[in-house]
XYZ file of C-alpha atoms in Angstrom:
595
model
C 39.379 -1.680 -13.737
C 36.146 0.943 -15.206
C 37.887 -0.351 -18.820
C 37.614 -3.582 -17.795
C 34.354 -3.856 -16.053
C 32.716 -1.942 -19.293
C 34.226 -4.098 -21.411
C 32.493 -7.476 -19.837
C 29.657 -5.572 -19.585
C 29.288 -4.875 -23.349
C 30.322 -8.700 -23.746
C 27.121 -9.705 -21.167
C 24.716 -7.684 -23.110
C 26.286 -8.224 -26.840
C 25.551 -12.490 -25.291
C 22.658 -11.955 -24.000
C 21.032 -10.518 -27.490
C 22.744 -12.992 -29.897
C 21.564 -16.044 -27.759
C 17.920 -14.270 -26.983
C 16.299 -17.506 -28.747
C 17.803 -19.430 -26.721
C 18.075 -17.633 -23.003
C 14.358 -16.519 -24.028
C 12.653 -19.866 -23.055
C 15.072 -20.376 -20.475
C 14.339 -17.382 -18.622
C 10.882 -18.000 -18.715
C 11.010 -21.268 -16.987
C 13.251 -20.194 -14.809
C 10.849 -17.286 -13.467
C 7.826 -20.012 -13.763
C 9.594 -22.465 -11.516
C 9.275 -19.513 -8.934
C 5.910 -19.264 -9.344
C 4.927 -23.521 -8.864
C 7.966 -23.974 -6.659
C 5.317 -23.475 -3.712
C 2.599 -25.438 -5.544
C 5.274 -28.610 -5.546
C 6.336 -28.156 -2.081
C 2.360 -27.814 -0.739
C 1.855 -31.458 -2.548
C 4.648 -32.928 -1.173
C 3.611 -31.830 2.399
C 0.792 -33.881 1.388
C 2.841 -36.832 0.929
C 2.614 -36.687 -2.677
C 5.950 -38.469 -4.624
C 8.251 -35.713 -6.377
C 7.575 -36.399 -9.484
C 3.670 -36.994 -9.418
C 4.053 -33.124 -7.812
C 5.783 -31.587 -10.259
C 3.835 -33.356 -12.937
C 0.956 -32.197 -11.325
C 1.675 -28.479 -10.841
C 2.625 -28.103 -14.427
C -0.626 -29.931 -15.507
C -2.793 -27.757 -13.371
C -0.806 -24.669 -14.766
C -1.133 -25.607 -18.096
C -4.955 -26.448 -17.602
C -5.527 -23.347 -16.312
C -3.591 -21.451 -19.268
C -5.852 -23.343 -21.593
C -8.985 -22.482 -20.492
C -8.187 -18.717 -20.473
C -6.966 -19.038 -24.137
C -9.744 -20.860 -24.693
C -12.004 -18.487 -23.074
C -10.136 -15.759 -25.245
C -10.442 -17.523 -28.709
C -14.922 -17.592 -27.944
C -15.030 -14.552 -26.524
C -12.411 -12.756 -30.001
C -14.866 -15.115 -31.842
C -18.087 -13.407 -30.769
C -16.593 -10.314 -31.130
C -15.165 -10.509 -34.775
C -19.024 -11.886 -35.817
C -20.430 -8.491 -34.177
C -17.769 -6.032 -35.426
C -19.441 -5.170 -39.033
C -22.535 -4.153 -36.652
C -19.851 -2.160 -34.579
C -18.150 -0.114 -37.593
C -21.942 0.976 -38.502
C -22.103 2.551 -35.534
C -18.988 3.881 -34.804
C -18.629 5.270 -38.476
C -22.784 7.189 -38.201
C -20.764 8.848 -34.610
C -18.232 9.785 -36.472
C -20.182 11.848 -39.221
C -22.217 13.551 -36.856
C -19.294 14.042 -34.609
C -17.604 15.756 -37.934
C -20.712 17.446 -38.835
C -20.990 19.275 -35.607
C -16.983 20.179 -35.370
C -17.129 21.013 -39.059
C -19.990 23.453 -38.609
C -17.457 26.390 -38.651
C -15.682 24.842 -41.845
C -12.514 24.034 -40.374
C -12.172 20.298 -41.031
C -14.368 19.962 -44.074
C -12.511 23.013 -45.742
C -8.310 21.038 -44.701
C -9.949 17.496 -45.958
C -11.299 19.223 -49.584
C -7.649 20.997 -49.379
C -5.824 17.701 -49.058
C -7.851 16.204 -51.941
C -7.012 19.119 -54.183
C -3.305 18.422 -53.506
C -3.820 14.902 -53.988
C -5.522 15.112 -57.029
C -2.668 17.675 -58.228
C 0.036 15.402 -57.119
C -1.877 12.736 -59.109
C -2.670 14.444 -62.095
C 0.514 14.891 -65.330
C 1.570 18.014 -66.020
C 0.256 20.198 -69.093
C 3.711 19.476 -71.006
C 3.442 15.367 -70.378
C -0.517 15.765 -71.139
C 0.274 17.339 -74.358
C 2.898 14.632 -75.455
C 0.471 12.069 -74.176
C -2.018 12.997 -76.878
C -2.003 11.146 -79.821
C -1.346 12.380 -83.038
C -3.761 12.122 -86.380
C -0.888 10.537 -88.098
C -0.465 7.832 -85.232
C -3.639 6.213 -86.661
C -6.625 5.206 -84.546
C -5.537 4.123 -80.569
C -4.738 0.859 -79.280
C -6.634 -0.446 -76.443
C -4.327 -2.163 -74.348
C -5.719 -5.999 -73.461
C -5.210 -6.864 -69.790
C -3.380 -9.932 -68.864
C -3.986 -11.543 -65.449
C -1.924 -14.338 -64.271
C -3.622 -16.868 -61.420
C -2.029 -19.228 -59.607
C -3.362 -22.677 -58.972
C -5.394 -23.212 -55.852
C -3.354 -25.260 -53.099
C -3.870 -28.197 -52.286
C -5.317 -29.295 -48.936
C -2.121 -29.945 -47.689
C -0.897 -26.822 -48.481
C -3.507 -24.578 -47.199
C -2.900 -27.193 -44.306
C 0.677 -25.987 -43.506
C -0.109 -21.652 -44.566
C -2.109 -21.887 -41.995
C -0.192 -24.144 -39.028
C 3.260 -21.982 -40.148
C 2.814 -18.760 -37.989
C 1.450 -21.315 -35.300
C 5.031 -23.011 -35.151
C 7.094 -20.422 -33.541
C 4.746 -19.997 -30.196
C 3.996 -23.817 -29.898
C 7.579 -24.713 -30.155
C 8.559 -21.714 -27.540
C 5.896 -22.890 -25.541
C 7.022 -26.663 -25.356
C 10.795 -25.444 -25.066
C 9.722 -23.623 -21.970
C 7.445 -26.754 -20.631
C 10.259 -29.009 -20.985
C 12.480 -26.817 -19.048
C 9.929 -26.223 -16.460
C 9.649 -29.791 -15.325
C 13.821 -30.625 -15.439
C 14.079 -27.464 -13.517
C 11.062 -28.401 -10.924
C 12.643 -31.656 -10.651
C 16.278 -30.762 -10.536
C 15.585 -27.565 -8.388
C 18.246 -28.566 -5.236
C 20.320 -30.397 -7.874
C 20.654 -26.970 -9.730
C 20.627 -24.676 -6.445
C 24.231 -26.712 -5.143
C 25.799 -26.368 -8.785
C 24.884 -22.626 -8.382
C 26.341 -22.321 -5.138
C 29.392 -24.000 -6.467
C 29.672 -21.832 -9.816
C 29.345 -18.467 -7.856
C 31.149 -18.986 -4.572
C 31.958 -22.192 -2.310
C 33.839 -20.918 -0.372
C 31.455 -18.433 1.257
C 28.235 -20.589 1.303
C 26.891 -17.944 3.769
C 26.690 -15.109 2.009
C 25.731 -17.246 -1.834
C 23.019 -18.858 0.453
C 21.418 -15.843 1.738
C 21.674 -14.075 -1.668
C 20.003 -17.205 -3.211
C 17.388 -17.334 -0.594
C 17.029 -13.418 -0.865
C 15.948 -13.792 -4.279
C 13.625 -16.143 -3.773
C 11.607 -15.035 -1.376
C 11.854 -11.637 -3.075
C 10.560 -13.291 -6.390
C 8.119 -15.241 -4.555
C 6.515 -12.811 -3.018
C 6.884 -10.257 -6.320
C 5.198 -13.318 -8.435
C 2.403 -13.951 -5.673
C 1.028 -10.399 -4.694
C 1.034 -9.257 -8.407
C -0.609 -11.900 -9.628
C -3.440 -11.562 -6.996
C -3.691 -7.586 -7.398
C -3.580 -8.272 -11.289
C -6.196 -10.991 -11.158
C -8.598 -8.791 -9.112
C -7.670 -5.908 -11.002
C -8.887 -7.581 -13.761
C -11.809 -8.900 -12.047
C -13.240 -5.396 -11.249
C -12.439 -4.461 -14.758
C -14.265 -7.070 -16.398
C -17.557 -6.644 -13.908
C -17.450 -3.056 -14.637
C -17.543 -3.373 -18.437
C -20.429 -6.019 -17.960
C -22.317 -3.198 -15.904
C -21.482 -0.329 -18.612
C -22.300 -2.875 -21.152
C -19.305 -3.117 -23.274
C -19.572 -6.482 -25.160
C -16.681 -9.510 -24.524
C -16.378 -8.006 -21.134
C -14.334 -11.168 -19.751
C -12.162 -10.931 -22.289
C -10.988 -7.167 -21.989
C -11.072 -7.866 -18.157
C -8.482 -11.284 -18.890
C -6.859 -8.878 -21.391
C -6.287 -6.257 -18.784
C -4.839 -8.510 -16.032
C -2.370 -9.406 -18.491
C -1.277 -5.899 -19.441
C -1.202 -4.914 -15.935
C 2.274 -7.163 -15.521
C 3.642 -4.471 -17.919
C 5.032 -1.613 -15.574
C 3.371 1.703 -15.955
C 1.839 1.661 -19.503
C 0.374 -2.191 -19.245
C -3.230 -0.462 -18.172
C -3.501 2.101 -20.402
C -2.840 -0.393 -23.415
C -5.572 -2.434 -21.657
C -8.047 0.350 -21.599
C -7.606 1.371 -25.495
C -9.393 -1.788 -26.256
C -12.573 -1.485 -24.484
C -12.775 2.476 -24.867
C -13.057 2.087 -28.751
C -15.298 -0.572 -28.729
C -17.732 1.566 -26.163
C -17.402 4.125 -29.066
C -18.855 1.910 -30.857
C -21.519 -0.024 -29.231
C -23.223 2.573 -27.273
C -25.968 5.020 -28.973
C -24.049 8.155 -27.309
C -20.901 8.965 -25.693
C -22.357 7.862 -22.065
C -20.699 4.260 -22.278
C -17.367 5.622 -23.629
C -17.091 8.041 -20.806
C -18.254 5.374 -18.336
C -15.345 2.989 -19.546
C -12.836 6.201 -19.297
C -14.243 7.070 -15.687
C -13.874 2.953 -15.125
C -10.123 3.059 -15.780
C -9.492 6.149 -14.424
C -10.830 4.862 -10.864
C -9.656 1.633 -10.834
C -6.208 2.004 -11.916
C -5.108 5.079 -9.702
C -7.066 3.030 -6.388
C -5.233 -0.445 -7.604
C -1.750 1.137 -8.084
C -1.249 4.003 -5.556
C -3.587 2.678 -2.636
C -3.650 -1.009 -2.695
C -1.077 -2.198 -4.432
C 1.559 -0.362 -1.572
C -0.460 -1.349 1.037
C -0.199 -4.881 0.139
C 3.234 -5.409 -1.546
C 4.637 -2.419 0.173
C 8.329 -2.654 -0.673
C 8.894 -6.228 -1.936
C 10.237 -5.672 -5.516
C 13.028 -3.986 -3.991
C 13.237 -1.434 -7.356
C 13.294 2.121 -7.232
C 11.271 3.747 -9.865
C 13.273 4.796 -11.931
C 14.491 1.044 -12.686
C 11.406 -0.721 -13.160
C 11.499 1.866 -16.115
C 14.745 1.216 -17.313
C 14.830 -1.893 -16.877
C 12.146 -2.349 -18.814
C 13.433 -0.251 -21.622
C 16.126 -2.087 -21.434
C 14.570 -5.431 -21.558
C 12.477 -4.753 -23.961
C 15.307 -3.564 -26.632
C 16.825 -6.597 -26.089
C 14.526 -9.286 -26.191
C 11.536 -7.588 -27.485
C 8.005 -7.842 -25.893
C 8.789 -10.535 -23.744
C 11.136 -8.842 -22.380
C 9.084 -6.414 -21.543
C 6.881 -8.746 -19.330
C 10.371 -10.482 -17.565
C 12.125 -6.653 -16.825
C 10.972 -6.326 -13.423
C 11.632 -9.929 -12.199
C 14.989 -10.511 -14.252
C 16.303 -6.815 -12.958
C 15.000 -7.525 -9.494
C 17.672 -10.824 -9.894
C 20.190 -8.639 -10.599
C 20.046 -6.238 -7.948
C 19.595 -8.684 -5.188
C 22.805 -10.466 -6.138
C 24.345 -7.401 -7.181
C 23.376 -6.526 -3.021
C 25.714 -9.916 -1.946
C 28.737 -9.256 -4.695
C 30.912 -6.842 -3.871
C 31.820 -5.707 -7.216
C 28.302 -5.600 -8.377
C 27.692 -2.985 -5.446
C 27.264 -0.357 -8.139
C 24.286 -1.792 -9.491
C 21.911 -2.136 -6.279
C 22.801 1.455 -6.117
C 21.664 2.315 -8.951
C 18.693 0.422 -9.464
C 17.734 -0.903 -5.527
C 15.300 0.740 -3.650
C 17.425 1.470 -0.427
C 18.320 5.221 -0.614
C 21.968 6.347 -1.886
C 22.894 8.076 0.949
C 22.214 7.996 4.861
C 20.286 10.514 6.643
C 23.513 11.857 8.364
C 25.215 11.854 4.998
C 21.695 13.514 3.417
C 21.921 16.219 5.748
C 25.538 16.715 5.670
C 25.464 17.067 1.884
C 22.649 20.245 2.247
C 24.690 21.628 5.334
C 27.695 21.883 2.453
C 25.432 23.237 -0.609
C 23.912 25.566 1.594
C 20.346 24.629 0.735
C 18.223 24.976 4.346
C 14.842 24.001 2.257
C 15.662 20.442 1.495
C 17.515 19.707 5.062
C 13.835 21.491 6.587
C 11.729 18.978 4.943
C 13.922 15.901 5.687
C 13.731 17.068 9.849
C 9.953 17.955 9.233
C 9.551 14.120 8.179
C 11.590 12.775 10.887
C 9.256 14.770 13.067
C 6.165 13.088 11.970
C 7.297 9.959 13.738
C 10.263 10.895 15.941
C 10.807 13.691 18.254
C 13.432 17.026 17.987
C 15.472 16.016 20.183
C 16.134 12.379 18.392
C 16.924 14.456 15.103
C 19.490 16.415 16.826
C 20.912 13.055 18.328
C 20.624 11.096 15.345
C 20.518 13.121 12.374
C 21.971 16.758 12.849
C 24.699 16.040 15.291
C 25.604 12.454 13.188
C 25.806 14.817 10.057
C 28.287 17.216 11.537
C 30.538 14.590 13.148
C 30.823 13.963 9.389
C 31.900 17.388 8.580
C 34.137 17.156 11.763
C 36.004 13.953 10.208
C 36.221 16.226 6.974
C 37.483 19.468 8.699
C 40.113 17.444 10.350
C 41.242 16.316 7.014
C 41.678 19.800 5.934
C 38.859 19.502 2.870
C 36.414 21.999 3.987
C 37.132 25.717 3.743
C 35.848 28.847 5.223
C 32.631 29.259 2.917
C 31.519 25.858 3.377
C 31.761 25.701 7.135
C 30.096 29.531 7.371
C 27.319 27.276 5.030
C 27.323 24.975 7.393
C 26.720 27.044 9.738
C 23.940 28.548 8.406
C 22.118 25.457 7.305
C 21.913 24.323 11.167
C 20.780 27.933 12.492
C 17.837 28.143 10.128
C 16.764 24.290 11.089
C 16.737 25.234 14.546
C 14.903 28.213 13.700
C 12.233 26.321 11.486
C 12.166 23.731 14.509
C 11.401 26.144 17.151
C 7.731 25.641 16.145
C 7.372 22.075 16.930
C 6.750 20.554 20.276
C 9.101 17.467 20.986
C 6.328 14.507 22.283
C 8.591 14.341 26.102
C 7.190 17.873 26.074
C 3.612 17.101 25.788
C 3.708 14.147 28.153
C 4.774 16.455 30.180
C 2.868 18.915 30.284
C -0.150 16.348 30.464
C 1.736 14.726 33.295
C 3.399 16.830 35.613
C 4.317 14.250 38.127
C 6.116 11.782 36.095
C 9.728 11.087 36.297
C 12.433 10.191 34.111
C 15.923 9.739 33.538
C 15.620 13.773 32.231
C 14.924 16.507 34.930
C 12.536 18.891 33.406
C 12.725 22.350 35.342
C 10.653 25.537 35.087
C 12.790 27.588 33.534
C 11.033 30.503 35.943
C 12.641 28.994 38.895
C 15.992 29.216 37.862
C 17.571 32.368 39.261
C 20.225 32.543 36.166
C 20.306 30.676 32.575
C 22.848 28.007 31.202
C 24.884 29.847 29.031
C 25.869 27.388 26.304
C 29.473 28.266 24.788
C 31.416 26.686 21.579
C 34.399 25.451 22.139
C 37.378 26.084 19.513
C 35.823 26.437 15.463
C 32.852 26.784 13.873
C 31.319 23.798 13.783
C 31.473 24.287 17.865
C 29.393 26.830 17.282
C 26.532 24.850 15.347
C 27.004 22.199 18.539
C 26.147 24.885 21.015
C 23.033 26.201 19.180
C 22.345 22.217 18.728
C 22.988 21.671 22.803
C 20.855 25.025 23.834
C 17.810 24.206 21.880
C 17.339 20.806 23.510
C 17.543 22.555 26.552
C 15.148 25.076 25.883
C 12.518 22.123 24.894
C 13.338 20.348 28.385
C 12.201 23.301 30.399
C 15.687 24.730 30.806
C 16.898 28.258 30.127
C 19.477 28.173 27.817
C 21.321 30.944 26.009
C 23.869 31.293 23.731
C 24.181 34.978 22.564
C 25.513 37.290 25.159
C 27.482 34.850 27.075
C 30.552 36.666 27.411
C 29.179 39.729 29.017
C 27.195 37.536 31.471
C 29.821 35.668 32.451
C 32.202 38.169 33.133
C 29.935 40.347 35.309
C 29.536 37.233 37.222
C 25.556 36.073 36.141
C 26.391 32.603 35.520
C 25.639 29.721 37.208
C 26.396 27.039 34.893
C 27.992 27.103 31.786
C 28.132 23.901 29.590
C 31.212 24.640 26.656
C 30.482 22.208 23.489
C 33.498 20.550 21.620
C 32.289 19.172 18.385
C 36.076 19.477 16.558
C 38.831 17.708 17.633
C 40.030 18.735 21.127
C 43.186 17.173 23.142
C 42.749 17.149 27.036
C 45.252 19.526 27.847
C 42.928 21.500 26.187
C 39.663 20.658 27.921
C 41.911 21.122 31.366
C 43.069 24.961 30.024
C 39.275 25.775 29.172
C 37.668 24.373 32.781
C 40.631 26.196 34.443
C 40.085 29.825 31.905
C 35.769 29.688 32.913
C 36.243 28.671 36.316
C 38.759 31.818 36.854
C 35.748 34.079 35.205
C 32.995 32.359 36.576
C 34.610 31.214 40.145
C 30.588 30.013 41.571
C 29.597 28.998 38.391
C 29.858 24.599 37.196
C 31.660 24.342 33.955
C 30.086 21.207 32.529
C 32.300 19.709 29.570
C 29.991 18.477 26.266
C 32.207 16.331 23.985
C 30.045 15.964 21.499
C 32.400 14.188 18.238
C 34.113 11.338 16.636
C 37.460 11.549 18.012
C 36.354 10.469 21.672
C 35.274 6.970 20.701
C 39.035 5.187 19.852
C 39.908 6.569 22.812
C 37.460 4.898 25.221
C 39.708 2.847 27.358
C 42.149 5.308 27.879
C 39.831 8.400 29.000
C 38.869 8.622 32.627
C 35.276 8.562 33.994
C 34.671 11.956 35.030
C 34.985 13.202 30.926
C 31.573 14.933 30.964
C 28.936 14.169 28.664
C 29.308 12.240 25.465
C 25.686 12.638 23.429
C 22.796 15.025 23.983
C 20.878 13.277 26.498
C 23.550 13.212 28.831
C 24.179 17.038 28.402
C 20.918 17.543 29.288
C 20.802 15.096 32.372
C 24.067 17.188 33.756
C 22.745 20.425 33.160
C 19.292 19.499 34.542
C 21.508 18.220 37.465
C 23.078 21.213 38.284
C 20.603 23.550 37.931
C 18.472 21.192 39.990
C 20.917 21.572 43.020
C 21.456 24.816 42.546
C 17.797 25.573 43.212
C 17.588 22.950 46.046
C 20.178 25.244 47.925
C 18.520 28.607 46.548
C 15.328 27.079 48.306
């Protein structure tokens, strides 16, 4: 199956770079029809004809691509009439630049070195210099005449065709990808069902939703980048006008363009404009101005705004918009470098609905590998307490202690329960385990659960938890694991909760305590596998120790729940809420009668 599936794999890629003239154009369109798919469906809300609206999106599209090429062409010919002016400049900068760094001899002193070599390099040697020298018997030298051969001046016609000939390529791309346009615009729901059909008819639901996942995906990719690009380069080109760099509209058109490059499309953009402030302005002030421009603008656009207002849309992690646009661009050169993000994002949302394409949203989707439980449980079995620390410190920030023990600790060692059971995990990696949770619970004894503060702020309000001063309690909960060691890591789970509902729990010392008769209740924690004659033998062994004391039952893993039907009612608590509601319960009519 791998030899297989890397085998059509090489066949996809060795396809799609053979027939790269082809799927080029193609591709394009494709992508484009995206982009005026809205623009057609806004005119025919208007009760424009389908054809007049697709006509008339393209027209307006192609207007509007005009007029910035036009715009381009006045503003590169404005600039090319003004550039001899500019290399003045920037070349009298230069020499003072040199002769201030060159004060202490270090650059003048390598360039007359390099011109020594050259000149050496240049130069024959003595023995061919001597050979070269021409003998009194040789008679008087030859001047050799110099021939030059011209070729005839072409004809308007032909000066006619040098110059349409590197024209031909983009224009005839360019039409290629018109054409396509429209029959896609017009053919869009013709081309959608033959889609469905190709891929999967008989699940509609799931090629649907993948189709429509896409889209809206795309859509919304297309739509906020080209606003945030177009404003982007807005700013850009009003700041240059401020600074003063000349052809500011055009390095601010130029710049909105490079920003659809991931990652490196501004910095191309800014090269531009920085050299030409280099060599416009008297001093360095409007070079460091453009810098400072860039430097601002880019960081605010890309890290502030740009999250804010796409937030996760392209559904890419990082690490594939790069990539993929490595990838992309290998393969169908710089236009593939502007089509990496949209054509990978493709490819990961269908690779989301296709079961053996499952690999790839892994990979390259933006949905993290792993679960929390599963994050957790994979630090619990390295033994690294830092990285399982910062993952409960962020659940923290928007979620209380209590809901990390329910949802993310506990859930991670009902994994390593399933795996114990199995027999996988040996001694070291459950004593790791084991550690992992005590120092958590340790790090976590700093932070104050929000329950807590509303109640501290609000003494009188009630809930479906009992919070008790742990000062009127006559005798702690002693909190006692059950059979192995991930019991253990339950209890010291179970007694911290406890501890931040008011209650005072203990785990260490509970032996001694119970046996001279101190407890009052005493809540034993089964996280492993446990079978009910077992539970029965355990009630039965604490209540002859403890004959006064409750024995409250916390069944705490994933072996209770394909058993639900069968268990009785009375089978103690089942998560870590209802722990805490029994043992608030007892202790709470224990100090009732106490009173």
């Amino acid at each position: 199956m791998a030899f297989s599936n890397f085998l059509i794999g090489a066949l996809v890629v060795a396809a799609l770079y053979f027939t790269r003239e082809i799927l080029v154009p193609i591709a394009v369109a494709v992508l484009l029809s995206f982009v005026l798919s809205p623009l057609v469906r806004a005119f025919q809300r208007m009760k424009v004809p389908r054809s007049i609206a697709v006509l008339s999106a393209v027209s307006l599209a192609l207007a509007i691509a005009l007029s910035l090429a036009a715009m381009v062409m006045i503003e590169v010919n404005q600039l090319a009439s003004d550039l001899p002016r500019y290399q003045s400049t920037l070349g009298e900068k230069i020499h003072n630049l040199r002769d201030r760094i060159g004060s202490v001899g270090v650059l003048k002193n390598a360039s007359i070195l390099l011109k020594n070599l050259d000149r050496e390099l240049k130069s024959p040697g003595s023995g061919d210099a001597e050979t070269a020298k021409p003998s009194l018997s040789d008679g008087p030298a030859r001047t050799p005449i110099p021939v030059e051969v011209h070729q005839p001046d072409p004809g308007a016609s032909e000066a006619l065709i040098a110059m349409l000939r590197p024209l031909a390529a983009p224009f005839t791309t360019t039409g290629i990808v018109v054409i396509f346009l429209i029959f896609f615009l017009f053919q869009r729901e013709d081309l959608r069902d033959r889609f469905i059909r190709l891929l999967g008819s008989e699940d509609l639901e799931r090629t649907t939703a993948a189709l429509d996942d896409a889209g809206q995906r795309l859509g919304r990719l297309f739509l906020t980048q080209l606003i945030l690009n177009a404003t982007f380069g807005v700013v850009i080109g009003l700041g240059l006008a401020v600074i003063g760099v000349p052809s500011s509209p055009l390095w601010g058109l130029l710049a909105m363009i490079l920003r659809f490059v991931p990652y490196i499309g501004a910095i191309l953009a800014a090269g531009l404009p920085i050299a030409l402030a280099a060599a416009v302005g008297s001093d360095w002030t409007m070079t460091l101005w453009t810098i400072a421009l860039f430097a601002v603008v880019e960081p605010l656009t890309g890290h502030v705004v740009e999250p804010l207002v796409c937030g996760r849309s392209a559904g890419l992690s990082p690490v594939a918009v790069v990539v993929a646009a490595s990838f992309w661009t290998w393969l169908w050169g710089p236009l593939g470098l502007l089509l990496s993000t949209p054509l990978t994002l493709c490819l990961v949302v269908f690779a989301r609905h296709v079961d053996r394409l499952q690999f790839i949203d892994v990979m390259l989707g933006d949905q993290p590998a792993l679960t929390p439980q599963q994050t957790a449980y994979q630090r619990m079995l390295t033994g690294d307490p830092i990285d399982a620390i910062e993952q409960a410190r962020s659940f923290l920030k928007k979620g209380t202690a209590l809901a990390y023990y329910e949802e993310i600790l506990l859930g991670a060692l009902r994994l390593a329960e399933a795996d114990a059971a199995q027999g996988r995990l040996d001694d070291v990696r459950l004593e790791n385990i084991h550690e992992t949770v005590s120092e958590i619970i340790e790090d976590m004894a700093s932070h104050e659960t929000a329950e807590g503060n509303a109640s501290a702020e609000a003494p009188g309000k009630k809930g479906k938890i009992v919070n008790i001063d742990a000062r009127k309690l006559g005798k702690p909960v002693f909190c006692i694991p059950g059979l192995g060691r991930l019991d253990d890591c339950a209890a010291l789970i179970v007694a911290d909760a406890l501890k931040r509902e008011g209650i005072n729990a203990r785990v260490s010392g509970a032996d001694t305590e119970i046996d001279a008769g101190n407890a009052e209740t005493i809540c034993v924690c089964f996280l492993e596998e446990v079978s009910e004659a077992r539970l029965s033998f355990t009630v039965r062994k604490f209540s002859r120790r403890a004959a006064s004391a409750r024995i409250i039952v916390c069944r705490l893993g994933n072996q209770f729940e394909a058993d639900k039907e069968q268990r009785s009612d009375d089978v103690g608590p089942q998560s870590l809420a209802t722990t805490i509601a029994a043992v608030a319960k007892s202790t709470s009519v224990k100090t009732r009668r106490e009173q």
